[in-house]
PDB file of C-alpha atoms and ligand atoms in Angstrom:
ATOM      1  CA  UNK A   1      -0.387   0.282   0.287  1.00  0.00           C
ATOM      2  CA  UNK A   2       1.303   3.583  -0.895  1.00  0.00           C
ATOM      3  CA  UNK A   3       1.875   6.400   1.922  1.00  0.00           C
ATOM      4  CA  UNK A   4      -1.488   7.900   0.637  1.00  0.00           C
ATOM      5  CA  UNK A   5      -3.798   4.459   0.869  1.00  0.00           C
ATOM      6  CA  UNK A   6      -2.267   4.273   4.253  1.00  0.00           C
ATOM      7  CA  UNK A   7      -3.178   6.599   5.675  1.00  0.00           C
ATOM      8  CA  UNK A   8      -6.598   7.029   3.799  1.00  0.00           C
ATOM      9  CA  UNK A   9      -7.661   4.125   5.939  1.00  0.00           C
ATOM     10  CA  UNK A  10      -6.080   5.000   9.159  1.00  0.00           C
ATOM     11  CA  UNK A  11      -7.789   8.756   8.624  1.00  0.00           C
ATOM     12  CA  UNK A  12     -11.082   6.434   7.418  1.00  0.00           C
ATOM     13  CA  UNK A  13     -10.471   4.120  11.015  1.00  0.00           C
ATOM     14  CA  UNK A  14      -9.511   6.890  13.430  1.00  0.00           C
ATOM     15  CA  UNK A  15     -11.869   9.271  13.783  1.00  0.00           C
ATOM     16  CA  UNK A  16     -14.463  11.773  12.322  1.00  0.00           C
ATOM     17  CA  UNK A  17     -13.497  13.209   9.464  1.00  0.00           C
ATOM     18  CA  UNK A  18     -13.695  17.632   8.966  1.00  0.00           C
ATOM     19  CA  UNK A  19     -16.225  18.379   6.680  1.00  0.00           C
ATOM     20  CA  UNK A  20     -15.219  21.762   5.725  1.00  0.00           C
ATOM     21  CA  UNK A  21     -10.926  22.516   4.822  1.00  0.00           C
ATOM     22  CA  UNK A  22      -9.110  25.070   4.181  1.00  0.00           C
ATOM     23  CA  UNK A  23      -6.226  25.766   2.699  1.00  0.00           C
ATOM     24  CA  UNK A  24      -4.037  29.143   2.124  1.00  0.00           C
ATOM     25  CA  UNK A  25      -2.316  27.062  -1.017  1.00  0.00           C
ATOM     26  CA  UNK A  26       1.244  29.061  -0.067  1.00  0.00           C
ATOM     27  CA  UNK A  27       5.091  28.728  -1.763  1.00  0.00           C
ATOM     28  CA  UNK A  28       4.330  28.655  -5.384  1.00  0.00           C
ATOM     29  CA  UNK A  29       6.913  31.931  -5.821  1.00  0.00           C
ATOM     30  CA  UNK A  30       9.167  30.233  -3.860  1.00  0.00           C
ATOM     31  CA  UNK A  31       9.093  26.731  -5.035  1.00  0.00           C
ATOM     32  CA  UNK A  32      10.070  28.849  -9.524  1.00  0.00           C
ATOM     33  CA  UNK A  33      12.785  30.574  -7.192  1.00  0.00           C
ATOM     34  CA  UNK A  34      14.912  26.986  -5.997  1.00  0.00           C
ATOM     35  CA  UNK A  35      13.903  26.242  -9.790  1.00  0.00           C
ATOM     36  CA  UNK A  36      15.167  29.538 -10.992  1.00  0.00           C
ATOM     37  CA  UNK A  37      12.496  29.970 -12.843  1.00  0.00           C
ATOM     38  CA  UNK A  38      10.287  32.912 -13.092  1.00  0.00           C
ATOM     39  CA  UNK A  39       6.554  32.399 -10.392  1.00  0.00           C
ATOM     40  CA  UNK A  40       4.552  32.166 -13.161  1.00  0.00           C
ATOM     41  CA  UNK A  41       5.425  28.774 -13.778  1.00  0.00           C
ATOM     42  CA  UNK A  42       4.904  28.166  -9.977  1.00  0.00           C
ATOM     43  CA  UNK A  43       0.842  29.476 -10.081  1.00  0.00           C
ATOM     44  CA  UNK A  44       0.408  26.564 -13.235  1.00  0.00           C
ATOM     45  CA  UNK A  45       2.694  23.821 -11.177  1.00  0.00           C
ATOM     46  CA  UNK A  46       0.198  25.204  -8.099  1.00  0.00           C
ATOM     47  CA  UNK A  47      -3.322  24.287 -10.323  1.00  0.00           C
ATOM     48  CA  UNK A  48      -1.410  20.879 -10.869  1.00  0.00           C
ATOM     49  CA  UNK A  49      -2.175  20.621  -6.550  1.00  0.00           C
ATOM     50  CA  UNK A  50      -5.819  21.798  -7.152  1.00  0.00           C
ATOM     51  CA  UNK A  51      -6.669  19.339  -9.073  1.00  0.00           C
ATOM     52  CA  UNK A  52      -5.131  16.679  -6.809  1.00  0.00           C
ATOM     53  CA  UNK A  53      -6.342  18.473  -3.937  1.00  0.00           C
ATOM     54  CA  UNK A  54      -9.735  18.357  -4.807  1.00  0.00           C
ATOM     55  CA  UNK A  55      -9.744  14.852  -6.110  1.00  0.00           C
ATOM     56  CA  UNK A  56      -8.700  13.477  -2.657  1.00  0.00           C
ATOM     57  CA  UNK A  57     -11.230  15.884  -1.198  1.00  0.00           C
ATOM     58  CA  UNK A  58     -13.930  13.973  -3.123  1.00  0.00           C
ATOM     59  CA  UNK A  59     -11.695  10.447  -2.373  1.00  0.00           C
ATOM     60  CA  UNK A  60     -12.081  11.499   1.629  1.00  0.00           C
ATOM     61  CA  UNK A  61     -15.501  12.710   1.970  1.00  0.00           C
ATOM     62  CA  UNK A  62     -15.418  16.343   2.710  1.00  0.00           C
ATOM     63  CA  UNK A  63     -17.621  18.378   2.207  1.00  0.00           C
ATOM     64  CA  UNK A  64     -16.582  21.547   1.748  1.00  0.00           C
ATOM     65  CA  UNK A  65     -13.130  22.418   0.012  1.00  0.00           C
ATOM     66  CA  UNK A  66     -11.736  25.994   0.784  1.00  0.00           C
ATOM     67  CA  UNK A  67      -8.885  27.462  -1.140  1.00  0.00           C
ATOM     68  CA  UNK A  68      -7.595  31.374  -0.950  1.00  0.00           C
ATOM     69  CA  UNK A  69      -6.720  31.006  -4.384  1.00  0.00           C
ATOM     70  CA  UNK A  70      -6.002  35.165  -5.037  1.00  0.00           C
ATOM     71  CA  UNK A  71      -5.897  37.750  -2.514  1.00  0.00           C
ATOM     72  CA  UNK A  72      -7.708  41.079  -2.079  1.00  0.00           C
ATOM     73  CA  UNK A  73      -4.001  42.490  -1.425  1.00  0.00           C
ATOM     74  CA  UNK A  74      -2.168  40.713  -4.183  1.00  0.00           C
ATOM     75  CA  UNK A  75      -3.697  42.841  -6.836  1.00  0.00           C
ATOM     76  CA  UNK A  76      -1.339  45.274  -5.795  1.00  0.00           C
ATOM     77  CA  UNK A  77       1.669  41.966  -7.180  1.00  0.00           C
ATOM     78  CA  UNK A  78       3.090  43.057 -10.462  1.00  0.00           C
ATOM     79  CA  UNK A  79       1.108  43.473 -13.242  1.00  0.00           C
ATOM     80  CA  UNK A  80       2.942  40.587 -15.323  1.00  0.00           C
ATOM     81  CA  UNK A  81       2.061  38.517 -12.219  1.00  0.00           C
ATOM     82  CA  UNK A  82      -1.200  38.889 -11.951  1.00  0.00           C
ATOM     83  CA  UNK A  83      -2.455  38.455 -14.728  1.00  0.00           C
ATOM     84  CA  UNK A  84      -0.378  35.003 -14.905  1.00  0.00           C
ATOM     85  CA  UNK A  85      -2.719  34.110 -12.420  1.00  0.00           C
ATOM     86  CA  UNK A  86      -6.258  35.282 -14.217  1.00  0.00           C
ATOM     87  CA  UNK A  87      -4.559  33.810 -16.639  1.00  0.00           C
ATOM     88  CA  UNK A  88      -4.299  30.431 -14.872  1.00  0.00           C
ATOM     89  CA  UNK A  89      -7.797  30.723 -13.803  1.00  0.00           C
ATOM     90  CA  UNK A  90      -9.826  30.858 -16.831  1.00  0.00           C
ATOM     91  CA  UNK A  91      -7.542  27.988 -18.433  1.00  0.00           C
ATOM     92  CA  UNK A  92      -8.906  26.076 -14.667  1.00  0.00           C
ATOM     93  CA  UNK A  93     -12.452  26.218 -16.086  1.00  0.00           C
ATOM     94  CA  UNK A  94     -11.703  26.417 -19.450  1.00  0.00           C
ATOM     95  CA  UNK A  95     -10.030  22.620 -18.186  1.00  0.00           C
ATOM     96  CA  UNK A  96     -11.456  21.577 -15.186  1.00  0.00           C
ATOM     97  CA  UNK A  97     -15.762  22.641 -15.570  1.00  0.00           C
ATOM     98  CA  UNK A  98     -16.810  19.491 -17.434  1.00  0.00           C
ATOM     99  CA  UNK A  99     -14.980  16.724 -15.610  1.00  0.00           C
ATOM    100  CA  UNK A 100     -15.337  18.790 -12.087  1.00  0.00           C
ATOM    101  CA  UNK A 101     -19.582  18.997 -13.224  1.00  0.00           C
ATOM    102  CA  UNK A 102     -19.535  15.369 -13.671  1.00  0.00           C
ATOM    103  CA  UNK A 103     -17.826  14.360 -10.258  1.00  0.00           C
ATOM    104  CA  UNK A 104     -20.554  15.794  -8.678  1.00  0.00           C
ATOM    105  CA  UNK A 105     -18.668  19.690  -7.120  1.00  0.00           C
ATOM    106  CA  UNK A 106     -20.198  21.957  -7.248  1.00  0.00           C
ATOM    107  CA  UNK A 107     -17.577  25.524  -7.822  1.00  0.00           C
ATOM    108  CA  UNK A 108     -18.367  29.043  -6.140  1.00  0.00           C
ATOM    109  CA  UNK A 109     -16.456  31.693  -6.335  1.00  0.00           C
ATOM    110  CA  UNK A 110     -16.249  34.121  -3.062  1.00  0.00           C
ATOM    111  CA  UNK A 111     -14.740  37.240  -3.639  1.00  0.00           C
ATOM    112  CA  UNK A 112     -15.362  40.856  -4.803  1.00  0.00           C
ATOM    113  CA  UNK A 113     -15.776  39.391  -8.023  1.00  0.00           C
ATOM    114  CA  UNK A 114     -16.936  42.803  -9.568  1.00  0.00           C
ATOM    115  CA  UNK A 115     -13.379  43.794  -9.861  1.00  0.00           C
ATOM    116  CA  UNK A 116     -12.203  40.281 -12.574  1.00  0.00           C
ATOM    117  CA  UNK A 117     -12.073  41.540 -16.089  1.00  0.00           C
ATOM    118  CA  UNK A 118     -14.955  40.494 -18.940  1.00  0.00           C
ATOM    119  CA  UNK A 119     -13.082  36.979 -19.940  1.00  0.00           C
ATOM    120  CA  UNK A 120     -12.535  36.136 -16.011  1.00  0.00           C
ATOM    121  CA  UNK A 121     -16.434  37.129 -15.412  1.00  0.00           C
ATOM    122  CA  UNK A 122     -18.034  35.194 -17.749  1.00  0.00           C
ATOM    123  CA  UNK A 123     -16.104  32.218 -16.934  1.00  0.00           C
ATOM    124  CA  UNK A 124     -16.606  31.767 -13.411  1.00  0.00           C
ATOM    125  CA  UNK A 125     -19.992  32.341 -14.025  1.00  0.00           C
ATOM    126  CA  UNK A 126     -20.743  29.762 -16.387  1.00  0.00           C
ATOM    127  CA  UNK A 127     -19.178  27.611 -13.983  1.00  0.00           C
ATOM    128  CA  UNK A 128     -21.024  28.374 -10.642  1.00  0.00           C
ATOM    129  CA  UNK A 129     -24.880  27.842 -13.070  1.00  0.00           C
ATOM    130  CA  UNK A 130     -23.559  24.773 -14.299  1.00  0.00           C
ATOM    131  CA  UNK A 131     -22.676  23.389 -10.459  1.00  0.00           C
ATOM    132  CA  UNK A 132     -25.099  25.026  -8.744  1.00  0.00           C
ATOM    133  CA  UNK A 133     -26.663  21.899  -8.611  1.00  0.00           C
ATOM    134  CA  UNK A 134     -24.462  19.198  -7.157  1.00  0.00           C
ATOM    135  CA  UNK A 135     -24.032  17.587  -4.285  1.00  0.00           C
ATOM    136  CA  UNK A 136     -20.587  15.691  -3.998  1.00  0.00           C
ATOM    137  CA  UNK A 137     -18.055  18.233  -2.999  1.00  0.00           C
ATOM    138  CA  UNK A 138     -19.068  21.848  -2.290  1.00  0.00           C
ATOM    139  CA  UNK A 139     -15.435  24.140  -3.948  1.00  0.00           C
ATOM    140  CA  UNK A 140     -15.046  27.669  -1.889  1.00  0.00           C
ATOM    141  CA  UNK A 141     -12.632  29.208  -4.694  1.00  0.00           C
ATOM    142  CA  UNK A 142     -11.920  32.935  -3.144  1.00  0.00           C
ATOM    143  CA  UNK A 143      -9.979  35.480  -5.112  1.00  0.00           C
ATOM    144  CA  UNK A 144     -10.624  39.037  -5.040  1.00  0.00           C
ATOM    145  CA  UNK A 145     -11.390  37.893  -1.332  1.00  0.00           C
ATOM    146  CA  UNK A 146     -10.054  39.895   2.393  1.00  0.00           C
ATOM    147  CA  UNK A 147     -11.812  38.429   5.723  1.00  0.00           C
ATOM    148  CA  UNK A 148     -11.543  42.258   6.541  1.00  0.00           C
ATOM    149  CA  UNK A 149     -13.719  43.721   3.193  1.00  0.00           C
ATOM    150  CA  UNK A 150     -16.214  40.214   4.023  1.00  0.00           C
ATOM    151  CA  UNK A 151     -17.331  41.820   7.427  1.00  0.00           C
ATOM    152  CA  UNK A 152     -17.100  45.900   6.137  1.00  0.00           C
ATOM    153  CA  UNK A 153     -19.913  44.110   3.920  1.00  0.00           C
ATOM    154  CA  UNK A 154     -22.055  42.377   6.195  1.00  0.00           C
ATOM    155  CA  UNK A 155     -22.015  44.935   8.442  1.00  0.00           C
ATOM    156  CA  UNK A 156     -23.017  47.698   5.689  1.00  0.00           C
ATOM    157  CA  UNK A 157     -25.473  45.210   5.039  1.00  0.00           C
ATOM    158  CA  UNK A 158     -26.728  44.782   8.409  1.00  0.00           C
ATOM    159  CA  UNK A 159     -27.028  48.975   9.189  1.00  0.00           C
ATOM    160  CA  UNK A 160     -29.391  48.460   5.651  1.00  0.00           C
ATOM    161  CA  UNK A 161     -31.799  46.233   6.963  1.00  0.00           C
ATOM    162  CA  UNK A 162     -31.545  48.101  10.285  1.00  0.00           C
ATOM    163  CA  UNK A 163     -31.923  51.400   8.148  1.00  0.00           C
ATOM    164  CA  UNK A 164     -35.097  49.908   6.828  1.00  0.00           C
ATOM    165  CA  UNK A 165     -36.193  48.111   9.923  1.00  0.00           C
ATOM    166  CA  UNK A 166     -36.502  44.724   8.310  1.00  0.00           C
ATOM    167  CA  UNK A 167     -34.406  44.477  10.995  1.00  0.00           C
ATOM    168  CA  UNK A 168     -33.992  45.251  15.275  1.00  0.00           C
ATOM    169  CA  UNK A 169     -30.772  46.038  16.564  1.00  0.00           C
ATOM    170  CA  UNK A 170     -31.330  44.069  19.652  1.00  0.00           C
ATOM    171  CA  UNK A 171     -31.666  40.821  16.104  1.00  0.00           C
ATOM    172  CA  UNK A 172     -27.994  41.794  15.226  1.00  0.00           C
ATOM    173  CA  UNK A 173     -26.075  38.407  16.743  1.00  0.00           C
ATOM    174  CA  UNK A 174     -23.252  36.338  15.547  1.00  0.00           C
ATOM    175  CA  UNK A 175     -26.046  34.392  13.599  1.00  0.00           C
ATOM    176  CA  UNK A 176     -27.217  37.920  11.553  1.00  0.00           C
ATOM    177  CA  UNK A 177     -23.039  38.168  10.636  1.00  0.00           C
ATOM    178  CA  UNK A 178     -22.916  34.303   9.507  1.00  0.00           C
ATOM    179  CA  UNK A 179     -25.159  34.762   7.562  1.00  0.00           C
ATOM    180  CA  UNK A 180     -23.642  37.581   5.483  1.00  0.00           C
ATOM    181  CA  UNK A 181     -20.566  36.345   4.605  1.00  0.00           C
ATOM    182  CA  UNK A 182     -20.171  34.699   1.795  1.00  0.00           C
ATOM    183  CA  UNK A 183     -20.045  32.159   3.509  1.00  0.00           C
ATOM    184  CA  UNK A 184     -22.868  32.096   4.451  1.00  0.00           C
ATOM    185  CA  UNK A 185     -24.072  28.346   3.720  1.00  0.00           C
ATOM    186  CA  UNK A 186     -20.911  26.362   4.686  1.00  0.00           C
ATOM    187  CA  UNK A 187     -20.564  25.035   8.155  1.00  0.00           C
ATOM    188  CA  UNK A 188     -17.352  26.579   9.430  1.00  0.00           C
ATOM    189  CA  UNK A 189     -13.880  25.087   8.396  1.00  0.00           C
ATOM    190  CA  UNK A 190     -12.757  22.488  10.721  1.00  0.00           C
ATOM    191  CA  UNK A 191      -9.646  22.381   9.875  1.00  0.00           C
ATOM    192  CA  UNK A 192      -7.231  25.628   8.110  1.00  0.00           C
ATOM    193  CA  UNK A 193      -4.266  23.747   6.311  1.00  0.00           C
ATOM    194  CA  UNK A 194      -1.259  26.872   5.557  1.00  0.00           C
ATOM    195  CA  UNK A 195       1.708  25.396   3.055  1.00  0.00           C
ATOM    196  CA  UNK A 196       5.185  26.292   3.223  1.00  0.00           C
ATOM    197  CA  UNK A 197       5.652  26.864   6.494  1.00  0.00           C
ATOM    198  CA  UNK A 198       4.315  30.688   7.390  1.00  0.00           C
ATOM    199  CA  UNK A 199       2.335  31.190  10.203  1.00  0.00           C
ATOM    200  CA  UNK A 200       0.108  33.572   9.339  1.00  0.00           C
ATOM    201  CA  UNK A 201      -4.084  34.071   9.143  1.00  0.00           C
ATOM    202  CA  UNK A 202      -3.484  36.297   6.027  1.00  0.00           C
ATOM    203  CA  UNK A 203      -6.786  38.429   5.542  1.00  0.00           C
ATOM    204  CA  UNK A 204      -8.601  34.580   5.170  1.00  0.00           C
ATOM    205  CA  UNK A 205     -12.168  33.597   7.079  1.00  0.00           C
ATOM    206  CA  UNK A 206     -11.068  35.696  10.125  1.00  0.00           C
ATOM    207  CA  UNK A 207     -14.698  35.225  11.863  1.00  0.00           C
ATOM    208  CA  UNK A 208     -15.023  31.486  10.673  1.00  0.00           C
ATOM    209  CA  UNK A 209     -12.320  30.346  11.878  1.00  0.00           C
ATOM    210  CA  UNK A 210     -12.696  30.768  15.306  1.00  0.00           C
ATOM    211  CA  UNK A 211     -13.124  27.426  16.684  1.00  0.00           C
ATOM    212  CA  UNK A 212     -10.821  25.691  13.661  1.00  0.00           C
ATOM    213  CA  UNK A 213      -7.633  23.306  13.703  1.00  0.00           C
ATOM    214  CA  UNK A 214      -4.697  24.795  12.283  1.00  0.00           C
ATOM    215  CA  UNK A 215      -2.028  22.630  10.310  1.00  0.00           C
ATOM    216  CA  UNK A 216       1.079  24.133   9.385  1.00  0.00           C
ATOM    217  CA  UNK A 217       2.504  22.378   6.449  1.00  0.00           C
ATOM    218  CA  UNK A 218       6.234  22.711   5.029  1.00  0.00           C
ATOM    219  CA  UNK A 219       5.436  21.814   2.459  1.00  0.00           C
ATOM    220  CA  UNK A 220       5.826  24.196  -0.493  1.00  0.00           C
ATOM    221  CA  UNK A 221       1.956  24.179  -2.467  1.00  0.00           C
ATOM    222  CA  UNK A 222       3.203  22.893  -5.619  1.00  0.00           C
ATOM    223  CA  UNK A 223       4.588  20.088  -3.687  1.00  0.00           C
ATOM    224  CA  UNK A 224       1.137  19.051  -1.467  1.00  0.00           C
ATOM    225  CA  UNK A 225      -0.878  16.518  -2.892  1.00  0.00           C
ATOM    226  CA  UNK A 226      -2.844  13.710  -1.768  1.00  0.00           C
ATOM    227  CA  UNK A 227      -0.474  12.254   1.201  1.00  0.00           C
ATOM    228  CA  UNK A 228       0.161  15.732   2.285  1.00  0.00           C
ATOM    229  CA  UNK A 229      -3.675  16.478   2.965  1.00  0.00           C
ATOM    230  CA  UNK A 230      -4.288  13.113   4.380  1.00  0.00           C
ATOM    231  CA  UNK A 231      -1.646  13.869   6.145  1.00  0.00           C
ATOM    232  CA  UNK A 232      -2.541  17.203   7.653  1.00  0.00           C
ATOM    233  CA  UNK A 233      -6.383  15.659   8.725  1.00  0.00           C
ATOM    234  CA  UNK A 234      -4.702  12.783  10.513  1.00  0.00           C
ATOM    235  CA  UNK A 235      -3.222  15.066  12.462  1.00  0.00           C
ATOM    236  CA  UNK A 236      -6.200  17.502  12.962  1.00  0.00           C
ATOM    237  CA  UNK A 237      -7.626  13.895  14.063  1.00  0.00           C
ATOM    238  CA  UNK A 238      -5.379  13.514  17.187  1.00  0.00           C
ATOM    239  CA  UNK A 239      -6.683  16.912  18.816  1.00  0.00           C
ATOM    240  CA  UNK A 240      -8.554  17.550  21.437  1.00  0.00           C
ATOM    241  CA  UNK A 241     -11.795  19.507  19.969  1.00  0.00           C
ATOM    242  CA  UNK A 242     -12.851  21.964  22.954  1.00  0.00           C
ATOM    243  CA  UNK A 243     -14.792  25.146  21.214  1.00  0.00           C
ATOM    244  CA  UNK A 244     -13.217  26.797  25.285  1.00  0.00           C
ATOM    245  CA  UNK A 245     -14.916  24.051  26.977  1.00  0.00           C
ATOM    246  CA  UNK A 246     -13.033  21.084  28.453  1.00  0.00           C
ATOM    247  CA  UNK A 247     -12.875  17.223  27.773  1.00  0.00           C
ATOM    248  CA  UNK A 248     -15.016  15.600  28.156  1.00  0.00           C
TER     249      UNK A 248
HETATM  250  C1  FPP B   1       0.610  31.991  -2.829  1.00  0.00           C
HETATM  251  O1  FPP B   1       2.080  31.533  -3.338  1.00  0.00           O
HETATM  252  C2  FPP B   1      -0.165  31.321  -3.936  1.00  0.00           C
HETATM  253  C3  FPP B   1      -0.669  32.610  -4.994  1.00  0.00           C
HETATM  254  C4  FPP B   1      -0.719  33.845  -4.718  1.00  0.00           C
HETATM  255  C5  FPP B   1      -1.647  32.155  -5.749  1.00  0.00           C
HETATM  256  C6  FPP B   1      -3.028  30.466  -6.136  1.00  0.00           C
HETATM  257  C7  FPP B   1      -2.652  30.489  -6.967  1.00  0.00           C
HETATM  258  C8  FPP B   1      -2.345  29.239  -7.811  1.00  0.00           C
HETATM  259  C9  FPP B   1      -2.374  27.616  -7.211  1.00  0.00           C
HETATM  260  C10 FPP B   1      -2.722  28.271  -8.703  1.00  0.00           C
HETATM  261  C11 FPP B   1      -4.199  28.448  -9.171  1.00  0.00           C
HETATM  262  C12 FPP B   1      -5.816  28.358  -8.764  1.00  0.00           C
HETATM  263  C13 FPP B   1      -6.394  28.276  -9.162  1.00  0.00           C
HETATM  264  C14 FPP B   1      -8.188  27.684  -8.618  1.00  0.00           C
HETATM  265  C15 FPP B   1      -6.683  28.475 -10.735  1.00  0.00           C
HETATM  266  P1  FPP B   1       3.910  32.926  -3.828  1.00  0.00           P
HETATM  267  O2  FPP B   1       3.162  33.198  -5.051  1.00  0.00           O
HETATM  268  O3  FPP B   1       2.281  34.256  -2.306  1.00  0.00           O
HETATM  269  O4  FPP B   1       4.555  32.070  -2.876  1.00  0.00           O
HETATM  270  P2  FPP B   1       5.537  32.564  -2.207  1.00  0.00           P
HETATM  271  O5  FPP B   1       5.249  32.992  -0.770  1.00  0.00           O
HETATM  272  O6  FPP B   1       6.805  31.073  -2.112  1.00  0.00           O
HETATM  273  O7  FPP B   1       6.136  33.580  -3.229  1.00  0.00           O
END
């Protein structure tokens, strides 16, 4: 049995599979630099990891997989890198939409989608409507996303509802905020993985990760695949999740 298959068996025998796994995919640039290659080559290689991890998530019967693909801050990278990332996004949709759909994956893009160019926006909208009824796995792809901006947007929506008399100030509670986030339909992540050894949240799902278990993998994203995902889940299963309470 290979390493991944062994981990899969261990994982299935050992405990609960996380319903929602979120990943900060990091280290594409370093992967390329180590090989004296341009950064976009690292992103292209990272796209292969996206494919591998989506397949592994289906295999593990994860319900929701959230991937941080492009942050609001990433718009400030050099124009060449931004356009390479946008082309990759479009290419990913072109190449993968049909297979994702056949495998029952519901693809959802979350973030400030109005900042996308018309070509990317059409591609994004197309795959979202194509796959909207699928139920095997929800694949959340965060692009042009920042968690603070998401919270500001939620606050604004609440203010509008209060101003219009649809909501009383005393009705503003945690559920009212959660319901106005992009992730309103999803359970909070059980597990957040960050690759490349960085120990930061980087403005990703700040509200939603309140009780999420963190696994920092030293592996650079282009080298992250099925084995590494299963290893992170096995690590997660060894944790004692208390949600602020004491152990049973
Ligand atoms: C972080 O590496 C990665 C990104 C900013 C982009 C993530 C994009 C992909 C994995 C490919 C495309 C994905 C889809 C869904 C189409 P970095 O550039 O910050 O690496 P560094 O920290 O080593 O410089």
